[in-house]
Amino acid sequence: GNSVTQMEGPVTLSEEAFLTINCTYTATGYPSLFWYVQYPGEGLQLLLKATKADDKGSNKGFEATYRKETTSFHLEKGSVQVSDSAVYFCALSLITGTASKLTFGTGTRLQVTL
Amino acid sequence: DAGVIQSPRHEVTEMGQEVTLRCKPISGHDYLFWYRQTMMQGLELLVYFNNKAVMDDSGMPKDRFSAKMPNASFSTLKIQPSEPRDSAVYFCASSSRGRGGSYNEQFFGPGTRLTVL
């Protein structure tokens, strides 16, 4: 079946540190890949996406590159801020007919301190 | 746009009681999803609709859960009878159908935090 594996959290960083959150996937076919972010008390928001191999998604200083050879989609940011503290979810979607179901990883909590 | 609207935001009930969660998707969206989020299981898809029809409810415990979408702008998730293990945050999300069957972003509501005592 399809699955997403994320690194365990929490990840605790000082402001302006470099961030990497690892994500690998297993899928039959050619999935689209996503990072969602959940701020405290809120629903999930799409952060970035990539729909084919070697695509790079980017938004708000975050980046992730779709690596088919390593089945990975690691999230990176060069300099984190306290406001980036949230839970980050990696997800994949496979289109079958008109279906577009998301399969989520377990989420990685990021805490950024001053 | 108001985004996906869910009500109530918080619900506390006693075991055995009926609970109804409500969702209003973004206008024009064809797909509606119900998710459950717990610490132990993470985010699980319970059921989703396409044009008001159930497409997949394999993640939903059918002995006590039921989901309906009577019209394009309203959906309910009902639990009867509720149990303490149903305590979780329930999210509703909606999306539109992409051209050529491609993926379109799912927009999530703020969630309903359910506590069953």
PDB file of C-alpha atoms in Angstrom:
ATOM      1  CA  GLY A   1       0.000   0.000   0.000  1.00  0.00           C
ATOM      2  CA  ASN A   2       0.901   3.672  -0.016  1.00  0.00           C
ATOM      3  CA  SER A   3       2.625   5.157   2.995  1.00  0.00           C
ATOM      4  CA  VAL A   4       4.630   8.156   4.190  1.00  0.00           C
ATOM      5  CA  THR A   5       7.364   8.041   6.820  1.00  0.00           C
ATOM      6  CA  GLN A   6       8.536  11.158   8.610  1.00  0.00           C
ATOM      7  CA  MET A   7      11.251  11.721  11.139  1.00  0.00           C
ATOM      8  CA  GLU A   8      10.123  11.643  14.740  1.00  0.00           C
ATOM      9  CA  GLY A   9       9.833  14.907  16.579  1.00  0.00           C
ATOM     10  CA  PRO A  10       9.945  17.175  18.288  1.00  0.00           C
ATOM     11  CA  VAL A  11      12.643  19.077  16.479  1.00  0.00           C
ATOM     12  CA  THR A  12      13.934  21.946  18.590  1.00  0.00           C
ATOM     13  CA  LEU A  13      16.001  24.668  16.946  1.00  0.00           C
ATOM     14  CA  SER A  14      17.243  28.121  17.744  1.00  0.00           C
ATOM     15  CA  GLU A  15      16.039  31.006  15.609  1.00  0.00           C
ATOM     16  CA  GLU A  16      17.999  31.363  12.340  1.00  0.00           C
ATOM     17  CA  ALA A  17      19.122  27.712  12.400  1.00  0.00           C
ATOM     18  CA  PHE A  18      18.879  25.472   9.336  1.00  0.00           C
ATOM     19  CA  LEU A  19      15.938  23.081   9.223  1.00  0.00           C
ATOM     20  CA  THR A  20      15.615  19.666   7.626  1.00  0.00           C
ATOM     21  CA  ILE A  21      12.633  17.387   8.181  1.00  0.00           C
ATOM     22  CA  ASN A  22      13.017  14.044   6.422  1.00  0.00           C
ATOM     23  CA  CYS A  23      10.189  12.396   4.512  1.00  0.00           C
ATOM     24  CA  THR A  24      10.222   9.198   2.479  1.00  0.00           C
ATOM     25  CA  TYR A  25       7.325   7.506   0.750  1.00  0.00           C
ATOM     26  CA  THR A  26       6.158   4.205  -0.668  1.00  0.00           C
ATOM     27  CA  ALA A  27       3.660   4.280  -3.500  1.00  0.00           C
ATOM     28  CA  THR A  28       2.482   2.306  -6.472  1.00  0.00           C
ATOM     29  CA  GLY A  29       2.471   4.595  -9.448  1.00  0.00           C
ATOM     30  CA  TYR A  30       3.531   8.240  -9.594  1.00  0.00           C
ATOM     31  CA  PRO A  31       2.316  10.249  -6.638  1.00  0.00           C
ATOM     32  CA  SER A  32       2.152  13.972  -6.087  1.00  0.00           C
ATOM     33  CA  LEU A  33       3.908  15.034  -2.881  1.00  0.00           C
ATOM     34  CA  PHE A  34       2.985  17.708  -0.361  1.00  0.00           C
ATOM     35  CA  TRP A  35       3.981  19.399   2.840  1.00  0.00           C
ATOM     36  CA  TYR A  36       1.179  20.673   5.060  1.00  0.00           C
ATOM     37  CA  VAL A  37       1.648  22.798   8.182  1.00  0.00           C
ATOM     38  CA  GLN A  38      -0.605  22.903  11.240  1.00  0.00           C
ATOM     39  CA  TYR A  39      -0.282  25.860  13.600  1.00  0.00           C
ATOM     40  CA  PRO A  40      -1.586  25.438  17.158  1.00  0.00           C
ATOM     41  CA  GLY A  41      -5.354  25.260  17.298  1.00  0.00           C
ATOM     42  CA  GLU A  42      -5.794  25.399  13.532  1.00  0.00           C
ATOM     43  CA  GLY A  43      -6.441  23.094  10.609  1.00  0.00           C
ATOM     44  CA  LEU A  44      -3.810  22.020   8.127  1.00  0.00           C
ATOM     45  CA  GLN A  45      -2.624  24.397   5.422  1.00  0.00           C
ATOM     46  CA  LEU A  46      -0.810  23.467   2.253  1.00  0.00           C
ATOM     47  CA  LEU A  47       2.786  24.686   2.480  1.00  0.00           C
ATOM     48  CA  LEU A  48       4.183  23.425  -0.828  1.00  0.00           C
ATOM     49  CA  LYS A  49       3.803  20.662  -3.372  1.00  0.00           C
ATOM     50  CA  ALA A  50       5.571  18.876  -6.236  1.00  0.00           C
ATOM     51  CA  THR A  51       3.792  16.802  -8.838  1.00  0.00           C
ATOM     52  CA  LYS A  52       6.615  15.033 -10.670  1.00  0.00           C
ATOM     53  CA  ALA A  53      10.168  13.852 -10.217  1.00  0.00           C
ATOM     54  CA  ASP A  54      12.831  16.577  -9.787  1.00  0.00           C
ATOM     55  CA  ASP A  55      10.196  19.262  -9.209  1.00  0.00           C
ATOM     56  CA  LYS A  56      11.008  21.646  -6.385  1.00  0.00           C
ATOM     57  CA  GLY A  57       8.174  23.077  -4.326  1.00  0.00           C
ATOM     58  CA  SER A  58       8.820  26.286  -2.420  1.00  0.00           C
ATOM     59  CA  ASN A  59       6.892  28.718  -0.240  1.00  0.00           C
ATOM     60  CA  LYS A  60       7.685  31.117   2.635  1.00  0.00           C
ATOM     61  CA  GLY A  61      11.382  30.174   2.509  1.00  0.00           C
ATOM     62  CA  PHE A  62      10.659  26.442   2.715  1.00  0.00           C
ATOM     63  CA  GLU A  63      11.741  24.092  -0.070  1.00  0.00           C
ATOM     64  CA  ALA A  64      11.407  20.410  -0.916  1.00  0.00           C
ATOM     65  CA  THR A  65      12.571  18.478  -3.988  1.00  0.00           C
ATOM     66  CA  TYR A  66      10.788  15.404  -5.318  1.00  0.00           C
ATOM     67  CA  ARG A  67      13.483  12.712  -5.523  1.00  0.00           C
ATOM     68  CA  LYS A  68      12.171   9.637  -7.263  1.00  0.00           C
ATOM     69  CA  GLU A  69      15.452   7.717  -6.996  1.00  0.00           C
ATOM     70  CA  THR A  70      15.444   7.934  -3.207  1.00  0.00           C
ATOM     71  CA  THR A  71      11.621   8.194  -2.839  1.00  0.00           C
ATOM     72  CA  SER A  72      12.106  11.263  -0.680  1.00  0.00           C
ATOM     73  CA  PHE A  73      10.684  14.750  -0.255  1.00  0.00           C
ATOM     74  CA  HIS A  74      12.684  16.366   2.546  1.00  0.00           C
ATOM     75  CA  LEU A  75      11.594  19.778   3.826  1.00  0.00           C
ATOM     76  CA  GLU A  76      14.287  22.449   4.289  1.00  0.00           C
ATOM     77  CA  LYS A  77      14.514  26.045   5.382  1.00  0.00           C
ATOM     78  CA  GLY A  78      17.709  28.037   5.602  1.00  0.00           C
ATOM     79  CA  SER A  79      16.808  30.182   8.609  1.00  0.00           C
ATOM     80  CA  VAL A  80      13.837  29.339  10.836  1.00  0.00           C
ATOM     81  CA  GLN A  81      11.826  31.833  12.856  1.00  0.00           C
ATOM     82  CA  VAL A  82       9.863  31.449  16.072  1.00  0.00           C
ATOM     83  CA  SER A  83       6.706  31.843  13.966  1.00  0.00           C
ATOM     84  CA  ASP A  84       7.591  28.610  12.112  1.00  0.00           C
ATOM     85  CA  SER A  85       6.830  26.599  15.250  1.00  0.00           C
ATOM     86  CA  ALA A  86       4.124  24.167  14.156  1.00  0.00           C
ATOM     87  CA  VAL A  87       3.527  20.561  13.160  1.00  0.00           C
ATOM     88  CA  TYR A  88       4.599  19.648   9.636  1.00  0.00           C
ATOM     89  CA  PHE A  89       2.977  16.810   7.689  1.00  0.00           C
ATOM     90  CA  CYS A  90       4.349  15.137   4.597  1.00  0.00           C
ATOM     91  CA  ALA A  91       1.685  13.620   2.334  1.00  0.00           C
ATOM     92  CA  LEU A  92       1.222  11.924  -0.998  1.00  0.00           C
ATOM     93  CA  SER A  93      -1.669  11.737  -3.404  1.00  0.00           C
ATOM     94  CA  LEU A  94      -2.348   9.264  -6.160  1.00  0.00           C
ATOM     95  CA  ILE A  95      -4.910   9.979  -8.797  1.00  0.00           C
ATOM     96  CA  THR A  96      -7.070   7.041  -9.784  1.00  0.00           C
ATOM     97  CA  GLY A  97      -9.921   8.102 -11.985  1.00  0.00           C
ATOM     98  CA  THR A  98     -11.211  11.205 -10.284  1.00  0.00           C
ATOM     99  CA  ALA A  99     -10.030  10.218  -6.796  1.00  0.00           C
ATOM    100  CA  SER A 100      -7.401  12.312  -5.071  1.00  0.00           C
ATOM    101  CA  LYS A 101      -6.922  10.889  -1.601  1.00  0.00           C
ATOM    102  CA  LEU A 102      -4.120  12.132   0.600  1.00  0.00           C
ATOM    103  CA  THR A 103      -1.998   9.766   2.675  1.00  0.00           C
ATOM    104  CA  PHE A 104      -0.319  11.620   5.543  1.00  0.00           C
ATOM    105  CA  GLY A 105       2.774  10.948   7.575  1.00  0.00           C
ATOM    106  CA  THR A 106       2.533  11.120  11.358  1.00  0.00           C
ATOM    107  CA  GLY A 107       3.694  14.725  11.529  1.00  0.00           C
ATOM    108  CA  THR A 108       6.835  16.340  12.953  1.00  0.00           C
ATOM    109  CA  ARG A 109       6.567  19.017  15.600  1.00  0.00           C
ATOM    110  CA  LEU A 110       9.008  21.913  15.204  1.00  0.00           C
ATOM    111  CA  GLN A 111       9.800  24.199  18.113  1.00  0.00           C
ATOM    112  CA  VAL A 112      11.895  27.289  17.424  1.00  0.00           C
ATOM    113  CA  THR A 113      13.303  29.222  20.365  1.00  0.00           C
ATOM    114  CA  LEU A 114      14.941  32.633  20.622  1.00  0.00           C
TER     115      LEU A 114
ATOM    116  CA  ASP B   1     -14.015  33.493   0.966  1.00  0.00           C
ATOM    117  CA  ALA B   2     -14.889  32.213   4.427  1.00  0.00           C
ATOM    118  CA  GLY B   3     -13.038  28.946   3.983  1.00  0.00           C
ATOM    119  CA  VAL B   4     -14.268  25.604   5.278  1.00  0.00           C
ATOM    120  CA  ILE B   5     -16.577  26.086   8.242  1.00  0.00           C
ATOM    121  CA  GLN B   6     -17.009  23.498  10.970  1.00  0.00           C
ATOM    122  CA  SER B   7     -19.281  23.428  13.975  1.00  0.00           C
ATOM    123  CA  PRO B   8     -19.146  23.062  16.844  1.00  0.00           C
ATOM    124  CA  ARG B   9     -15.491  23.888  17.559  1.00  0.00           C
ATOM    125  CA  HIS B  10     -15.595  21.967  20.819  1.00  0.00           C
ATOM    126  CA  GLU B  11     -17.933  19.235  21.989  1.00  0.00           C
ATOM    127  CA  VAL B  12     -17.956  17.435  25.306  1.00  0.00           C
ATOM    128  CA  THR B  13     -20.396  14.588  25.705  1.00  0.00           C
ATOM    129  CA  GLU B  14     -20.953  11.466  27.724  1.00  0.00           C
ATOM    130  CA  MET B  15     -20.448   7.932  26.517  1.00  0.00           C
ATOM    131  CA  GLY B  16     -23.509   6.613  24.728  1.00  0.00           C
ATOM    132  CA  GLN B  17     -24.749   9.984  23.538  1.00  0.00           C
ATOM    133  CA  GLU B  18     -25.221  10.913  19.894  1.00  0.00           C
ATOM    134  CA  VAL B  19     -22.819  13.477  18.440  1.00  0.00           C
ATOM    135  CA  THR B  20     -23.259  15.353  15.172  1.00  0.00           C
ATOM    136  CA  LEU B  21     -20.423  17.285  13.570  1.00  0.00           C
ATOM    137  CA  ARG B  22     -21.148  19.735  10.765  1.00  0.00           C
ATOM    138  CA  CYS B  23     -19.188  21.046   7.826  1.00  0.00           C
ATOM    139  CA  LYS B  24     -19.738  23.654   5.148  1.00  0.00           C
ATOM    140  CA  PRO B  25     -17.218  23.301   2.314  1.00  0.00           C
ATOM    141  CA  ILE B  26     -15.887  26.101   0.158  1.00  0.00           C
ATOM    142  CA  SER B  27     -18.435  27.070  -2.464  1.00  0.00           C
ATOM    143  CA  GLY B  28     -17.820  25.322  -5.781  1.00  0.00           C
ATOM    144  CA  HIS B  29     -15.683  22.509  -4.383  1.00  0.00           C
ATOM    145  CA  ASP B  30     -16.638  19.024  -5.595  1.00  0.00           C
ATOM    146  CA  TYR B  31     -14.831  16.979  -2.965  1.00  0.00           C
ATOM    147  CA  LEU B  32     -15.393  16.840   0.773  1.00  0.00           C
ATOM    148  CA  PHE B  33     -13.247  14.867   3.211  1.00  0.00           C
ATOM    149  CA  TRP B  34     -13.648  13.947   6.886  1.00  0.00           C
ATOM    150  CA  TYR B  35     -10.458  13.234   8.861  1.00  0.00           C
ATOM    151  CA  ARG B  36      -9.814  12.249  12.456  1.00  0.00           C
ATOM    152  CA  GLN B  37      -6.637  13.277  14.268  1.00  0.00           C
ATOM    153  CA  THR B  38      -5.390  11.563  17.431  1.00  0.00           C
ATOM    154  CA  MET B  39      -2.013  11.394  19.119  1.00  0.00           C
ATOM    155  CA  MET B  40      -1.847   7.631  18.659  1.00  0.00           C
ATOM    156  CA  GLN B  41      -3.086   7.259  15.076  1.00  0.00           C
ATOM    157  CA  GLY B  42      -2.205  10.610  13.579  1.00  0.00           C
ATOM    158  CA  LEU B  43      -4.413  11.889  10.762  1.00  0.00           C
ATOM    159  CA  GLU B  44      -6.814   9.310   9.337  1.00  0.00           C
ATOM    160  CA  LEU B  45      -9.216   9.691   6.442  1.00  0.00           C
ATOM    161  CA  LEU B  46     -12.658   8.508   7.498  1.00  0.00           C
ATOM    162  CA  VAL B  47     -14.733   9.172   4.393  1.00  0.00           C
ATOM    163  CA  TYR B  48     -14.851  11.377   1.343  1.00  0.00           C
ATOM    164  CA  PHE B  49     -17.516  12.567  -1.071  1.00  0.00           C
ATOM    165  CA  ASN B  50     -17.450  13.585  -4.709  1.00  0.00           C
ATOM    166  CA  ASN B  51     -20.459  15.588  -5.861  1.00  0.00           C
ATOM    167  CA  LYS B  52     -22.357  14.508  -2.699  1.00  0.00           C
ATOM    168  CA  ALA B  53     -21.781  10.787  -3.316  1.00  0.00           C
ATOM    169  CA  VAL B  54     -19.655   8.677  -0.986  1.00  0.00           C
ATOM    170  CA  MET B  55     -16.509   7.625  -2.838  1.00  0.00           C
ATOM    171  CA  ASP B  56     -14.666   5.809  -0.074  1.00  0.00           C
ATOM    172  CA  ASP B  57     -15.714   5.154   3.508  1.00  0.00           C
ATOM    173  CA  SER B  58     -13.294   2.327   4.213  1.00  0.00           C
ATOM    174  CA  GLY B  59     -11.698   4.280   7.062  1.00  0.00           C
ATOM    175  CA  MET B  60     -14.944   4.816   8.922  1.00  0.00           C
ATOM    176  CA  PRO B  61     -16.232   2.469  11.656  1.00  0.00           C
ATOM    177  CA  LYS B  62     -19.648   1.831  10.177  1.00  0.00           C
ATOM    178  CA  ASP B  63     -21.262   0.340  13.249  1.00  0.00           C
ATOM    179  CA  ARG B  64     -21.405   3.735  14.958  1.00  0.00           C
ATOM    180  CA  PHE B  65     -20.336   6.362  12.417  1.00  0.00           C
ATOM    181  CA  SER B  66     -22.373   7.709   9.531  1.00  0.00           C
ATOM    182  CA  ALA B  67     -21.647  10.518   7.095  1.00  0.00           C
ATOM    183  CA  LYS B  68     -24.080  12.374   4.893  1.00  0.00           C
ATOM    184  CA  MET B  69     -23.939  15.130   2.351  1.00  0.00           C
ATOM    185  CA  PRO B  70     -27.531  16.139   1.594  1.00  0.00           C
ATOM    186  CA  ASN B  71     -26.480  19.051  -0.584  1.00  0.00           C
ATOM    187  CA  ALA B  72     -23.345  20.575  -2.051  1.00  0.00           C
ATOM    188  CA  SER B  73     -22.886  23.022   0.812  1.00  0.00           C
ATOM    189  CA  PHE B  74     -23.386  20.850   3.883  1.00  0.00           C
ATOM    190  CA  SER B  75     -22.152  17.592   5.366  1.00  0.00           C
ATOM    191  CA  THR B  76     -22.564  15.846   8.705  1.00  0.00           C
ATOM    192  CA  LEU B  77     -20.606  13.198  10.543  1.00  0.00           C
ATOM    193  CA  LYS B  78     -22.665  11.432  13.169  1.00  0.00           C
ATOM    194  CA  ILE B  79     -21.469   9.139  15.946  1.00  0.00           C
ATOM    195  CA  GLN B  80     -24.085   7.038  17.729  1.00  0.00           C
ATOM    196  CA  PRO B  81     -23.429   5.823  20.361  1.00  0.00           C
ATOM    197  CA  SER B  82     -20.246   7.716  21.178  1.00  0.00           C
ATOM    198  CA  GLU B  83     -17.391   6.078  23.096  1.00  0.00           C
ATOM    199  CA  PRO B  84     -14.347   7.525  24.904  1.00  0.00           C
ATOM    200  CA  ARG B  85     -12.063   6.191  22.141  1.00  0.00           C
ATOM    201  CA  ASP B  86     -13.827   8.540  19.710  1.00  0.00           C
ATOM    202  CA  SER B  87     -12.217  11.502  21.481  1.00  0.00           C
ATOM    203  CA  ALA B  88     -10.185  13.283  18.813  1.00  0.00           C
ATOM    204  CA  VAL B  89     -10.076  16.343  16.595  1.00  0.00           C
ATOM    205  CA  TYR B  90     -12.249  15.895  13.507  1.00  0.00           C
ATOM    206  CA  PHE B  91     -11.332  17.889  10.426  1.00  0.00           C
ATOM    207  CA  CYS B  92     -13.373  18.556   7.347  1.00  0.00           C
ATOM    208  CA  ALA B  93     -11.602  19.510   4.109  1.00  0.00           C
ATOM    209  CA  SER B  94     -12.754  20.351   0.611  1.00  0.00           C
ATOM    210  CA  SER B  95     -11.173  20.610  -2.810  1.00  0.00           C
ATOM    211  CA  SER B  96     -12.134  21.179  -6.395  1.00  0.00           C
ATOM    212  CA  ARG B  97     -11.486  18.788  -9.210  1.00  0.00           C
ATOM    213  CA  GLY B  98      -8.377  19.623 -11.187  1.00  0.00           C
ATOM    214  CA  ARG B  99      -8.315  19.677 -14.943  1.00  0.00           C
ATOM    215  CA  GLY B 100      -7.528  16.300 -16.465  1.00  0.00           C
ATOM    216  CA  GLY B 101      -8.011  14.643 -13.093  1.00  0.00           C
ATOM    217  CA  SER B 102      -4.992  16.398 -11.560  1.00  0.00           C
ATOM    218  CA  TYR B 103      -4.771  17.049  -7.864  1.00  0.00           C
ATOM    219  CA  ASN B 104      -6.132  20.224  -6.355  1.00  0.00           C
ATOM    220  CA  GLU B 105      -5.257  21.483  -2.909  1.00  0.00           C
ATOM    221  CA  GLN B 106      -7.377  20.375   0.022  1.00  0.00           C
ATOM    222  CA  PHE B 107      -8.510  23.236   2.255  1.00  0.00           C
ATOM    223  CA  PHE B 108      -9.012  22.273   5.870  1.00  0.00           C
ATOM    224  CA  GLY B 109     -11.465  23.636   8.391  1.00  0.00           C
ATOM    225  CA  PRO B 110     -10.385  24.549  11.944  1.00  0.00           C
ATOM    226  CA  GLY B 111     -11.578  21.213  13.313  1.00  0.00           C
ATOM    227  CA  THR B 112     -13.977  20.047  16.027  1.00  0.00           C
ATOM    228  CA  ARG B 113     -12.390  18.854  19.251  1.00  0.00           C
ATOM    229  CA  LEU B 114     -14.564  16.035  20.587  1.00  0.00           C
ATOM    230  CA  THR B 115     -14.246  14.732  24.124  1.00  0.00           C
ATOM    231  CA  VAL B 116     -16.304  11.718  25.134  1.00  0.00           C
ATOM    232  CA  LEU B 117     -16.359  11.145  28.881  1.00  0.00           C
TER     233      LEU B 117
END
